[in-house]
Amino acid sequence: MKYVMKRLGFYLIAFIAAITLNFFLPRLMPGDPVQMYISELYQSGGRIDEATIRAVEQLFGYNTGEPLIFSYFKYIGSIFTGNWGLSFSNYPQTVLQAMSRGLGWTLFLMGSALTISFILNTVLGILVAWKRGSKFDKGVTLTGQVLANIPAVIVALFLSYTLASTGFFPRGYAVTPLMTYANTFEYIKDVAYHAFLPVTSIVILSLGGIMGMRANMINQLGEDYITLGTAKGLSERKIIFGYSARNALLPVVTTFAMQIGFMLGGALIIELIFNYPGLGKVMLSAINGRDYPLMQGILLMSTILMLSANFIADIAILFLDPRIRTEGKRG
Amino acid sequence: MKKVLALILAMMLVVGALAGCSTDSTDSSTTKSDDKSEATQTKADSKEEPNVLTALMDSNDGWVRNFNPFANGSYQFVNGFMHEHLVLFDTMNNNQEHMWLAEEIISESDNKTLIVKVRKGVKWSDGEEFNAEDVAFTFNYSKDHPTIDRSGDWGEEGKIKSVEVVDDYTVKIVMREANRFHRQDIFLQRMMVPEHIWSKVEDPATYVYENPVVTGPFSEVKSFAPEMVVLSRNPYYWQADQLEVDELRVPQFNGNDGALALLQSGQVDWAHIFIPNAEETYIQGDENRKFWYGMNDGVRVAFNYMTENTDNLKAFNDANFKKALSMAVDRKGIIDSAVFGYLDKTVPPVTGLPSALLGYTDDAAQKIHAKYTVYDIEAAKSLLADSGYADTDGDGFVENADGTPIKFEILSPAGWTDWNDGAAIVAEGFRKIGVDATANAVDLGIIIESWESGAHDVLYTAYGNSSNIWKFYFDSIGDASRVKTPTWWSTTQTNYVNEEINALVAKMPNATDAELEEITREIEFFFTDNMINIPVLYNGNWFVYNTSRFDGWATADNPYCQPALSVHDMKVLHLMNLKPVK
């Protein structure tokens, strides 16, 4: 219990630090939302009057005279009441509405990519560990390591130029824009087709997981209980999947949870490159429009996602690793 | 252990599935409503296949169902295609007027009173009649709601004194101050709204307007999804005989790449976008795919006459220095490299007038000015030398005659790539004649902040569009009160103050035609003598179209109206001229 409380305390401090940064960082950027709105108006050929600026300021309730610390506490309060405010650039949508549009697609991308990569990493990790030292092992681990260490931008751009620009896969969007669907199945097919390249990019970036699984498996295979099992004449399959893989998987779960945060950042870049309408795109337009409430909302959401993933990993360790449990009891 | 593992896996699957499902369900609901409206539509559209126009307008991350014309950043199709104007001003052809929901607008000789004769027989899309009450309401509405008073009609410095209904089809508008240009100021981009709907709305700026009631060609929302808006004909449209487009489809896009992908599919008829290397990326041998980037507002090199750098200021205040710089600007090079040679080669006149105001140029002044717009490095160098600029400290760059150094940055907003390239080419030219200039693309926010602080030296920027010649001069040079304020497209860009010019501009609102001609001539000559800015080129009016489904487009040979599909009034007139290809 003490362990849980300690972790909770840590997350609380991390959370407060994160939301404070969320508040101040956007405000340190030059430019304000009203001017950004006017600049968009200029670029699309609208007329700009002094009165336009005054009216827009009034509309946003934008008051440069308000002390920053006052706005800060208002912001902290609003986080907990669930009222994240109105988005400037998607007026009159609220921040939550504007975010939910992109969040669905991002979670879909992340969810599919994580599921695929988890399965792929685990299975490949088990297989290469079993055949360690073989050509297969060397080939897979080397390829995996190389691919996983290429920056997200390059992986995505490479796929975009080779597979999207040549017309095999779409260059953007989550669905075909001018399409009317005959049935739901057709829609799902279209969504999968559009998600293929972004998901593939994320999966490639996560291939480093093979190494983790491989190392754990090799450790397990050297344990006495494996030798005992082999001696007792258990089948190879039973030993790999029934004994060693199950134990080897445990540490992988925690690194996997920590990876979620890292991948969330990578996914944003991938969305930008594949013009995928997820949270990354929403974030970019929020930054360009100096849409403070929306920027804060998205950063807050990412913070919550990352901290929760890590917290879940901590709890998982608690259950999986007897050493921590006993330490907790002793204390 | 197994349980925890299973739990985590299950959670991930649920998250993924939820995301998939949620998008799924919204889609099926839209397709369902689609079916419904289609069923109701069949009665009206029982003839044959509807004529569908697909247009790319408004870059965004997904449509939000709100047709509110007063909302912040209201959609471009709402302006003109849904809510219409009393009169259309052709912002390309000398602001030529086309009466629309007004039959006539009379400017009384006091320069204060405007009489609007409202067109008879126009109906709102819910069947109610459009009349003088609606016009008066539209103007008076912003009196009680300052958040939608975007053109400054009311309030302390408001333009309007009163708006009254005279009879069912006549409205009298009285201005606070006499100004012969009020009609453009008052009616440009002014969308009419129905009194019977909006009088019940409490906060028009934030009202979510899902089912629009309009006078325009498209009033029915056939389907609405974040990916695409589909609108169909107004059953009561007053020009139904003219309108041959039955359905308007506006797909979502959020950047050049997305737009280009849609254009390449060949399904887009009309777009407001700049396409780099259009022959290869878009036209691809298809003779129906066309584009024409006509003139928009002028782009200039603008000096800050209140810069903190007093050494630079000495040079900036010398007309010969700026004339030499102007000759070092490779205008053709900028057009060719920054925008692939697609823009009009015309150099903006001395004062940088936008295309809608070209009628106010003076030929004699133009002729003098033209001499300094020819790219000639040698001539520029000798003009500099003759004016006392020499490299006295041997660093390769010239100094002021008193030996003080000249060194400045040319700022442009980062991400406005054609401007960034243009500024770089300008700086290169300046360096060629020995002036130590560098181009720097910085965040737009920094530029706006520098307007206020006066910290910058030189901007690569536009003049902006204005509703009339008086406003153009007032905003760009005639208003000393806006010096060092963060105000867009105004005196702020140069912080130039000159009593003589201010007095001339102040006379314009009440000048006779002859006086106006004289005033604008004097201003032109003042600019020619002093080279306050360096006009560079015209911004483009991005107009991309496809003739495979529709004919009748405005073209470079037949520029009957402003063709761009953006926030301006003329696009509805353009729409009326589109005829399906048989």
Coordinates of N, CA and C in Angstrom, one line a residue, chain B residues 340-523:
Chain B
F340 N 6.5 30.1 -59.4 CA 6.6 29.4 -60.7 C 6.2 30.2 -61.9
G341 N 6.3 31.5 -61.8 CA 5.9 32.3 -63.0 C 4.5 32.4 -63.3
Y342 N 3.6 32.0 -62.3 CA 2.2 32.0 -62.6 C 1.5 33.3 -62.4
L343 N 2.2 34.3 -61.7 CA 1.5 35.5 -61.4 C 1.6 36.5 -62.5
D344 N 0.7 37.5 -62.4 CA 0.7 38.6 -63.4 C 2.0 39.3 -63.3
K345 N 2.6 39.7 -64.4 CA 3.9 40.4 -64.4 C 3.8 41.9 -64.1
T346 N 2.6 42.4 -64.0 CA 2.4 43.8 -63.7 C 3.0 44.2 -62.4
V347 N 3.8 45.3 -62.3 CA 4.3 45.8 -61.1 C 3.2 46.7 -60.5
P348 N 2.9 46.6 -59.2 CA 1.9 47.5 -58.6 C 2.3 48.9 -58.8
P349 N 1.3 49.8 -59.1 CA 1.7 51.2 -59.3 C 2.3 51.8 -58.0
V350 N 2.8 53.0 -58.2 CA 3.6 53.7 -57.2 C 3.1 53.5 -55.8
T351 N 1.7 53.7 -55.6 CA 1.2 53.6 -54.2 C 0.7 52.2 -53.9
G352 N 0.9 51.3 -54.8 CA 0.6 49.9 -54.5 C -0.9 49.5 -54.5
L353 N -1.7 50.2 -55.3 CA -3.1 50.0 -55.4 C -3.5 48.6 -55.7
P354 N -4.5 48.0 -55.0 CA -5.0 46.7 -55.4 C -5.8 46.7 -56.7
S355 N -6.0 45.6 -57.3 CA -6.7 45.6 -58.6 C -8.0 46.3 -58.6
A356 N -8.7 46.3 -57.5 CA -10.1 46.9 -57.5 C -10.0 48.4 -57.6
L357 N -8.8 49.0 -57.4 CA -8.7 50.4 -57.3 C -7.7 51.0 -58.4
L358 N -7.4 50.1 -59.4 CA -6.5 50.6 -60.4 C -7.0 51.8 -61.2
G359 N -8.2 52.1 -61.1 CA -8.8 53.2 -61.9 C -8.2 54.6 -61.3
Y360 N -7.6 54.5 -60.2 CA -7.1 55.7 -59.6 C -5.6 56.0 -59.8
T361 N -5.0 55.3 -60.8 CA -3.6 55.5 -61.0 C -3.4 56.7 -61.9
D362 N -2.2 57.3 -61.9 CA -1.9 58.4 -62.8 C -0.8 58.1 -63.7
D363 N -1.1 58.2 -65.0 CA -0.1 57.7 -66.0 C 1.2 58.4 -65.9
A364 N 1.2 59.7 -65.7 CA 2.5 60.4 -65.6 C 3.4 60.0 -64.5
A365 N 2.7 59.8 -63.3 CA 3.4 59.3 -62.1 C 3.9 57.9 -62.4
Q366 N 3.1 57.1 -63.0 CA 3.4 55.7 -63.3 C 4.7 55.7 -64.1
K367 N 4.8 56.6 -65.1 CA 5.9 56.6 -66.0 C 7.2 56.8 -65.3
I368 N 7.2 57.8 -64.4 CA 8.4 58.1 -63.6 C 8.8 56.9 -62.7
H369 N 7.8 56.4 -62.1 CA 8.0 55.3 -61.2 C 8.5 54.1 -61.9
A370 N 8.0 53.8 -63.1 CA 8.4 52.6 -63.9 C 9.9 52.5 -64.1
K371 N 10.5 53.7 -64.2 CA 12.0 53.7 -64.4 C 12.7 53.0 -63.2
Y372 N 12.2 53.1 -62.1 CA 12.8 52.5 -60.9 C 12.4 51.1 -60.6
T373 N 11.6 50.5 -61.5 CA 11.2 49.2 -61.2 C 11.9 48.2 -62.2
V374 N 12.7 48.8 -63.0 CA 13.5 47.9 -63.9 C 14.7 47.4 -63.2
Y375 N 14.9 46.1 -63.3 CA 16.0 45.5 -62.5 C 17.3 45.8 -63.2
D376 N 18.1 46.7 -62.5 CA 19.4 47.1 -63.1 C 20.4 47.4 -62.0
I377 N 21.2 46.4 -61.8 CA 22.2 46.5 -60.7 C 23.2 47.6 -60.9
E378 N 23.6 47.8 -62.1 CA 24.6 48.8 -62.4 C 24.1 50.2 -62.1
A379 N 22.9 50.5 -62.7 CA 22.2 51.8 -62.5 C 22.0 52.0 -61.0
A380 N 21.6 51.0 -60.3 CA 21.3 51.1 -58.8 C 22.6 51.5 -58.1
K381 N 23.7 50.8 -58.5 CA 25.0 51.1 -57.8 C 25.4 52.5 -58.1
S382 N 25.3 53.0 -59.3 CA 25.7 54.4 -59.6 C 24.8 55.4 -58.9
L383 N 23.5 55.1 -58.8 CA 22.6 56.0 -58.1 C 23.1 56.1 -56.6
L384 N 23.4 54.9 -56.0 CA 23.9 54.9 -54.6 C 25.1 55.8 -54.5
A385 N 26.1 55.5 -55.4 CA 27.4 56.2 -55.3 C 27.2 57.7 -55.5
D386 N 26.3 58.1 -56.4 CA 26.0 59.5 -56.7 C 25.4 60.2 -55.5
S387 N 24.6 59.4 -54.7 CA 23.9 59.9 -53.6 C 24.8 59.9 -52.3
G388 N 26.1 59.6 -52.4 CA 27.0 59.7 -51.3 C 27.1 58.5 -50.4
Y389 N 26.7 57.3 -50.9 CA 26.9 56.1 -50.2 C 28.1 55.4 -50.7
A390 N 29.0 55.1 -49.8 CA 30.3 54.5 -50.2 C 30.7 53.5 -49.1
D391 N 31.5 52.5 -49.5 CA 32.1 51.6 -48.6 C 33.3 52.2 -48.0
T392 N 33.2 52.9 -46.8 CA 34.4 53.6 -46.3 C 35.2 52.7 -45.3
D393 N 34.5 51.7 -44.8 CA 35.3 50.9 -43.8 C 35.8 49.5 -44.5
G394 N 35.5 49.4 -45.7 CA 36.0 48.2 -46.5 C 35.4 46.9 -46.1
D395 N 34.2 46.9 -45.6 CA 33.6 45.6 -45.2 C 32.8 45.0 -46.4
G396 N 32.8 45.7 -47.5 CA 32.1 45.3 -48.7 C 30.7 45.9 -48.8
F397 N 30.2 46.6 -47.8 CA 28.9 47.2 -47.8 C 29.0 48.7 -47.6
V398 N 28.0 49.4 -48.2 CA 28.1 50.9 -48.2 C 27.7 51.4 -46.8
E399 N 28.2 52.6 -46.5 CA 27.8 53.3 -45.3 C 27.1 54.6 -45.7
N400 N 26.4 55.2 -44.7 CA 25.8 56.5 -44.9 C 27.0 57.5 -45.2
A401 N 26.6 58.6 -45.8 CA 27.6 59.6 -46.2 C 28.4 60.1 -44.9
D402 N 27.8 60.0 -43.8 CA 28.6 60.4 -42.6 C 29.3 59.3 -41.9
G403 N 29.4 58.2 -42.6 CA 30.2 57.0 -42.2 C 29.5 56.0 -41.3
T404 N 28.2 56.4 -40.9 CA 27.5 55.4 -40.0 C 27.0 54.2 -40.8
P405 N 27.0 53.0 -40.2 CA 26.7 51.8 -40.9 C 25.2 51.6 -41.3
I406 N 24.9 51.0 -42.4 CA 23.6 50.6 -42.7 C 23.5 49.1 -42.7
K407 N 22.6 48.5 -41.9 CA 22.5 47.1 -41.9 C 21.1 46.7 -41.3
F408 N 20.3 46.0 -42.1 CA 19.0 45.7 -41.7 C 18.5 44.3 -42.1
E409 N 17.5 43.8 -41.4 CA 16.8 42.5 -41.8 C 15.5 42.8 -42.5
I410 N 15.1 42.0 -43.4 CA 13.8 42.1 -44.1 C 13.0 40.9 -43.5
L411 N 12.0 41.3 -42.7 CA 11.2 40.2 -42.1 C 10.0 39.8 -42.9
S412 N 9.7 38.5 -42.9 CA 8.4 38.1 -43.5 C 7.9 36.9 -42.6
P413 N 6.6 36.7 -42.6 CA 6.0 35.7 -41.7 C 6.4 34.3 -42.1
A414 N 7.0 33.6 -41.2 CA 7.4 32.2 -41.5 C 6.3 31.3 -41.9
G415 N 6.5 30.5 -42.9 CA 5.5 29.7 -43.4 C 4.7 30.2 -44.6
W416 N 4.8 31.5 -44.8 CA 4.2 32.1 -46.0 C 5.3 32.0 -47.1
T417 N 5.4 30.8 -47.7 CA 6.7 30.5 -48.4 C 6.9 31.4 -49.6
D418 N 5.9 31.8 -50.3 CA 6.2 32.6 -51.5 C 6.8 34.0 -51.0
W419 N 6.3 34.4 -49.9 CA 6.9 35.7 -49.3 C 8.3 35.5 -48.8
N420 N 8.5 34.4 -48.1 CA 9.9 34.1 -47.6 C 10.9 34.1 -48.7
D421 N 10.5 33.4 -49.8 CA 11.4 33.3 -51.0 C 11.6 34.7 -51.6
G422 N 10.5 35.5 -51.7 CA 10.5 36.8 -52.3 C 11.5 37.7 -51.4
A423 N 11.3 37.6 -50.1 CA 12.2 38.5 -49.3 C 13.7 38.1 -49.4
A424 N 13.9 36.8 -49.6 CA 15.3 36.3 -49.8 C 15.9 36.9 -51.1
I425 N 15.1 36.9 -52.1 CA 15.6 37.4 -53.4 C 15.8 38.9 -53.3
V426 N 14.9 39.6 -52.6 CA 15.1 41.0 -52.4 C 16.4 41.3 -51.7
A427 N 16.6 40.6 -50.6 CA 17.8 40.8 -49.9 C 19.1 40.5 -50.7
E428 N 19.0 39.5 -51.5 CA 20.1 39.2 -52.4 C 20.4 40.3 -53.3
G429 N 19.4 40.9 -53.9 CA 19.6 42.1 -54.8 C 20.2 43.2 -54.1
F430 N 19.7 43.5 -52.8 CA 20.3 44.6 -52.1 C 21.8 44.4 -51.8
R431 N 22.1 43.2 -51.5 CA 23.5 42.9 -51.2 C 24.4 43.1 -52.5
K432 N 23.8 42.8 -53.6 CA 24.5 42.9 -54.9 C 24.9 44.4 -55.1
I433 N 24.1 45.3 -54.6 CA 24.5 46.7 -54.8 C 25.2 47.3 -53.6
G434 N 25.6 46.4 -52.7 CA 26.4 46.8 -51.6 C 25.6 47.2 -50.3
V435 N 24.4 46.8 -50.2 CA 23.6 47.2 -49.0 C 23.5 45.9 -48.2
D436 N 23.9 46.1 -46.9 CA 23.9 44.9 -46.0 C 22.5 44.5 -45.5
A437 N 21.8 43.8 -46.3 CA 20.5 43.3 -45.9 C 20.4 41.8 -45.9
T438 N 19.6 41.3 -44.9 CA 19.4 39.8 -44.9 C 17.9 39.6 -44.7
A439 N 17.5 38.5 -45.2 CA 16.0 38.1 -45.1 C 15.9 37.2 -43.9
N440 N 14.8 37.4 -43.2 CA 14.6 36.6 -42.0 C 13.1 36.2 -41.9
A441 N 12.8 35.0 -42.0 CA 11.4 34.5 -41.8 C 11.1 34.3 -40.4
V442 N 10.2 35.0 -39.8 CA 9.9 34.9 -38.3 C 8.5 34.6 -38.1
D443 N 8.2 34.1 -36.9 CA 6.8 33.8 -36.6 C 5.9 35.1 -36.8
L444 N 4.7 34.9 -37.3 CA 3.8 36.0 -37.6 C 3.6 36.8 -36.3
G445 N 3.5 36.1 -35.2 CA 3.3 36.8 -33.9 C 4.4 37.8 -33.6
I446 N 5.6 37.5 -34.0 CA 6.7 38.4 -33.7 C 6.6 39.6 -34.6
I447 N 6.2 39.4 -35.8 CA 6.0 40.6 -36.7 C 4.9 41.5 -36.1
I448 N 3.8 41.0 -35.7 CA 2.8 41.8 -35.2 C 3.2 42.5 -33.9
E449 N 4.0 41.8 -33.1 CA 4.5 42.5 -31.9 C 5.5 43.6 -32.2
S450 N 6.2 43.4 -33.3 CA 7.2 44.4 -33.7 C 6.5 45.7 -34.2
W451 N 5.3 45.5 -34.8 CA 4.6 46.7 -35.3 C 4.4 47.6 -34.1
E452 N 4.1 47.1 -33.0 CA 3.8 47.9 -31.8 C 5.1 48.5 -31.2
S453 N 6.1 47.7 -31.1 CA 7.3 48.2 -30.5 C 8.2 49.0 -31.4
G454 N 8.0 48.9 -32.7 CA 8.8 49.6 -33.7 C 10.2 49.1 -33.8
A455 N 10.4 47.8 -33.3 CA 11.7 47.2 -33.2 C 12.3 46.8 -34.6
H456 N 11.4 46.6 -35.6 CA 11.9 46.1 -36.9 C 12.4 47.2 -37.8
D457 N 13.1 46.8 -38.8 CA 13.5 47.8 -39.8 C 12.7 47.8 -41.1
V458 N 12.7 46.5 -41.7 CA 12.0 46.4 -43.0 C 11.1 45.2 -43.0
L459 N 10.0 45.3 -43.6 CA 9.1 44.2 -43.8 C 8.9 43.8 -45.2
Y460 N 8.7 42.5 -45.5 CA 8.3 42.1 -46.9 C 6.8 41.8 -46.6
T461 N 5.9 42.6 -47.1 CA 4.5 42.5 -46.7 C 3.6 43.0 -47.8
A462 N 2.3 43.0 -47.5 CA 1.3 43.4 -48.6 C 0.7 44.7 -48.2
Y463 N 0.0 45.3 -49.2 CA -0.7 46.6 -48.9 C -2.0 46.3 -48.3
G464 N -2.6 45.1 -48.7 CA -4.0 44.8 -48.2 C -5.0 45.3 -49.2
N465 N -6.2 44.8 -49.1 CA -7.3 45.2 -49.9 C -8.2 46.2 -49.1
S466 N -8.7 47.1 -49.8 CA -9.6 48.1 -49.1 C -10.9 48.2 -49.9
S467 N -11.9 48.7 -49.2 CA -13.2 48.8 -49.9 C -13.2 50.0 -50.9
N468 N -12.4 51.0 -50.6 CA -12.4 52.2 -51.5 C -11.1 52.9 -51.4
I469 N -10.9 53.9 -52.4 CA -9.6 54.5 -52.5 C -9.3 55.3 -51.2
W470 N -10.3 56.0 -50.6 CA -10.0 56.8 -49.4 C -9.5 55.9 -48.3
K471 N -10.2 54.7 -48.1 CA -9.9 53.8 -47.0 C -8.5 53.2 -47.3
F472 N -8.2 53.0 -48.5 CA -6.8 52.4 -48.8 C -5.7 53.4 -48.4
Y473 N -5.9 54.7 -48.8 CA -4.9 55.6 -48.4 C -4.9 55.9 -46.9
F474 N -6.1 56.0 -46.3 CA -6.3 56.3 -44.9 C -5.6 55.2 -44.1
D475 N -5.9 54.0 -44.5 CA -5.3 52.9 -43.7 C -3.8 52.7 -43.9
S476 N -3.3 53.0 -45.1 CA -1.9 52.6 -45.4 C -1.0 53.8 -45.1
I477 N -1.5 55.0 -45.1 CA -0.6 56.1 -44.9 C -1.2 57.4 -44.3
G478 N -2.5 57.5 -44.2 CA -3.1 58.7 -43.8 C -3.6 58.9 -42.4
D479 N -3.2 57.9 -41.5 CA -3.8 57.9 -40.2 C -2.7 57.8 -39.1
A480 N -2.3 59.0 -38.7 CA -1.2 59.1 -37.7 C -1.5 58.4 -36.4
S481 N -2.8 58.3 -36.1 CA -3.1 57.7 -34.8 C -2.8 56.3 -34.6
R482 N -2.5 55.6 -35.8 CA -2.3 54.2 -35.7 C -0.8 53.8 -35.7
V483 N 0.0 54.9 -35.7 CA 1.5 54.6 -35.7 C 1.8 53.8 -34.4
K484 N 2.7 52.8 -34.6 CA 3.1 52.0 -33.5 C 1.9 51.3 -32.7
T485 N 1.0 50.8 -33.4 CA -0.1 50.0 -32.8 C 0.0 48.6 -33.5
P486 N -0.5 47.6 -32.9 CA -0.5 46.3 -33.5 C -1.7 46.1 -34.4
T487 N -2.0 47.0 -35.3 CA -3.1 47.0 -36.2 C -2.8 46.4 -37.5
W488 N -3.6 45.5 -38.0 CA -3.3 44.8 -39.2 C -3.4 45.7 -40.4
W489 N -2.5 45.6 -41.4 CA -2.6 46.2 -42.7 C -2.9 47.7 -42.6
S490 N -2.1 48.4 -41.9 CA -2.4 49.8 -41.7 C -1.1 50.6 -41.6
T491 N -1.2 51.9 -41.3 CA -0.1 52.8 -41.1 C 1.0 52.1 -40.3
T492 N 0.6 51.2 -39.4 CA 1.6 50.4 -38.6 C 2.7 49.8 -39.3
Q493 N 2.5 49.4 -40.6 CA 3.5 48.7 -41.3 C 4.7 49.6 -41.7
T494 N 4.4 50.9 -41.8 CA 5.5 51.8 -42.1 C 5.8 52.9 -41.0
N495 N 4.7 53.1 -40.2 CA 4.8 54.2 -39.2 C 5.2 55.5 -39.8
Y496 N 4.7 55.7 -41.0 CA 5.1 56.9 -41.8 C 4.1 58.0 -41.5
V497 N 4.6 59.1 -41.1 CA 3.7 60.3 -40.8 C 4.1 61.5 -41.6
N498 N 3.1 62.0 -42.3 CA 3.4 63.2 -43.1 C 2.1 64.1 -43.2
E499 N 2.3 65.3 -42.6 CA 1.1 66.2 -42.5 C 0.4 66.4 -43.8
E500 N 1.3 66.6 -44.8 CA 0.8 67.0 -46.1 C -0.2 65.9 -46.7
I501 N 0.3 64.6 -46.6 CA -0.4 63.5 -47.0 C -1.7 63.3 -46.2
N502 N -1.6 63.4 -44.9 CA -2.7 63.3 -44.0 C -3.8 64.3 -44.4
A503 N -3.4 65.5 -44.7 CA -4.4 66.6 -45.1 C -5.1 66.2 -46.4
L504 N -4.3 65.7 -47.3 CA -4.9 65.3 -48.6 C -5.9 64.2 -48.5
V505 N -5.5 63.2 -47.7 CA -6.4 62.0 -47.5 C -7.7 62.5 -46.7
A506 N -7.5 63.4 -45.8 CA -8.7 63.8 -45.1 C -9.7 64.6 -45.9
K507 N -9.2 65.1 -47.0 CA -10.1 65.9 -47.9 C -10.9 64.9 -48.8
M508 N -10.4 63.7 -49.0 CA -11.0 62.8 -50.0 C -12.5 62.5 -49.7
P509 N -13.0 62.3 -48.5 CA -14.4 61.9 -48.3 C -15.4 62.9 -48.9
N510 N -15.0 64.2 -48.9 CA -16.0 65.1 -49.3 C -15.5 65.8 -50.6
A511 N -14.7 65.2 -51.4 CA -14.2 65.8 -52.6 C -15.2 65.6 -53.7
T512 N -15.1 66.5 -54.7 CA -15.9 66.2 -55.9 C -15.1 65.3 -56.8
D513 N -15.6 64.8 -57.9 CA -14.9 63.9 -58.7 C -13.6 64.5 -59.2
A514 N -13.7 65.8 -59.6 CA -12.5 66.5 -60.1 C -11.5 66.6 -59.0
E515 N -11.9 67.0 -57.9 CA -11.0 67.2 -56.7 C -10.3 65.9 -56.4
L516 N -11.1 64.8 -56.4 CA -10.6 63.5 -56.1 C -9.5 63.1 -57.0
E517 N -9.7 63.4 -58.3 CA -8.7 63.0 -59.3 C -7.4 63.8 -59.0
E518 N -7.6 65.1 -58.6 CA -6.4 65.9 -58.3 C -5.7 65.4 -57.1
I519 N -6.5 65.0 -56.1 CA -5.9 64.5 -54.8 C -5.1 63.2 -55.0
T520 N -5.7 62.3 -55.7 CA -5.1 61.0 -55.9 C -3.8 61.2 -56.8
R521 N -3.9 62.2 -57.7 CA -2.7 62.5 -58.6 C -1.6 63.0 -57.7
E522 N -1.9 63.9 -56.8 CA -0.9 64.5 -55.9 C -0.2 63.4 -55.0
I523 N -1.1 62.5 -54.5 CA -0.6 61.5 -53.7 C 0.4 60.6 -54.5

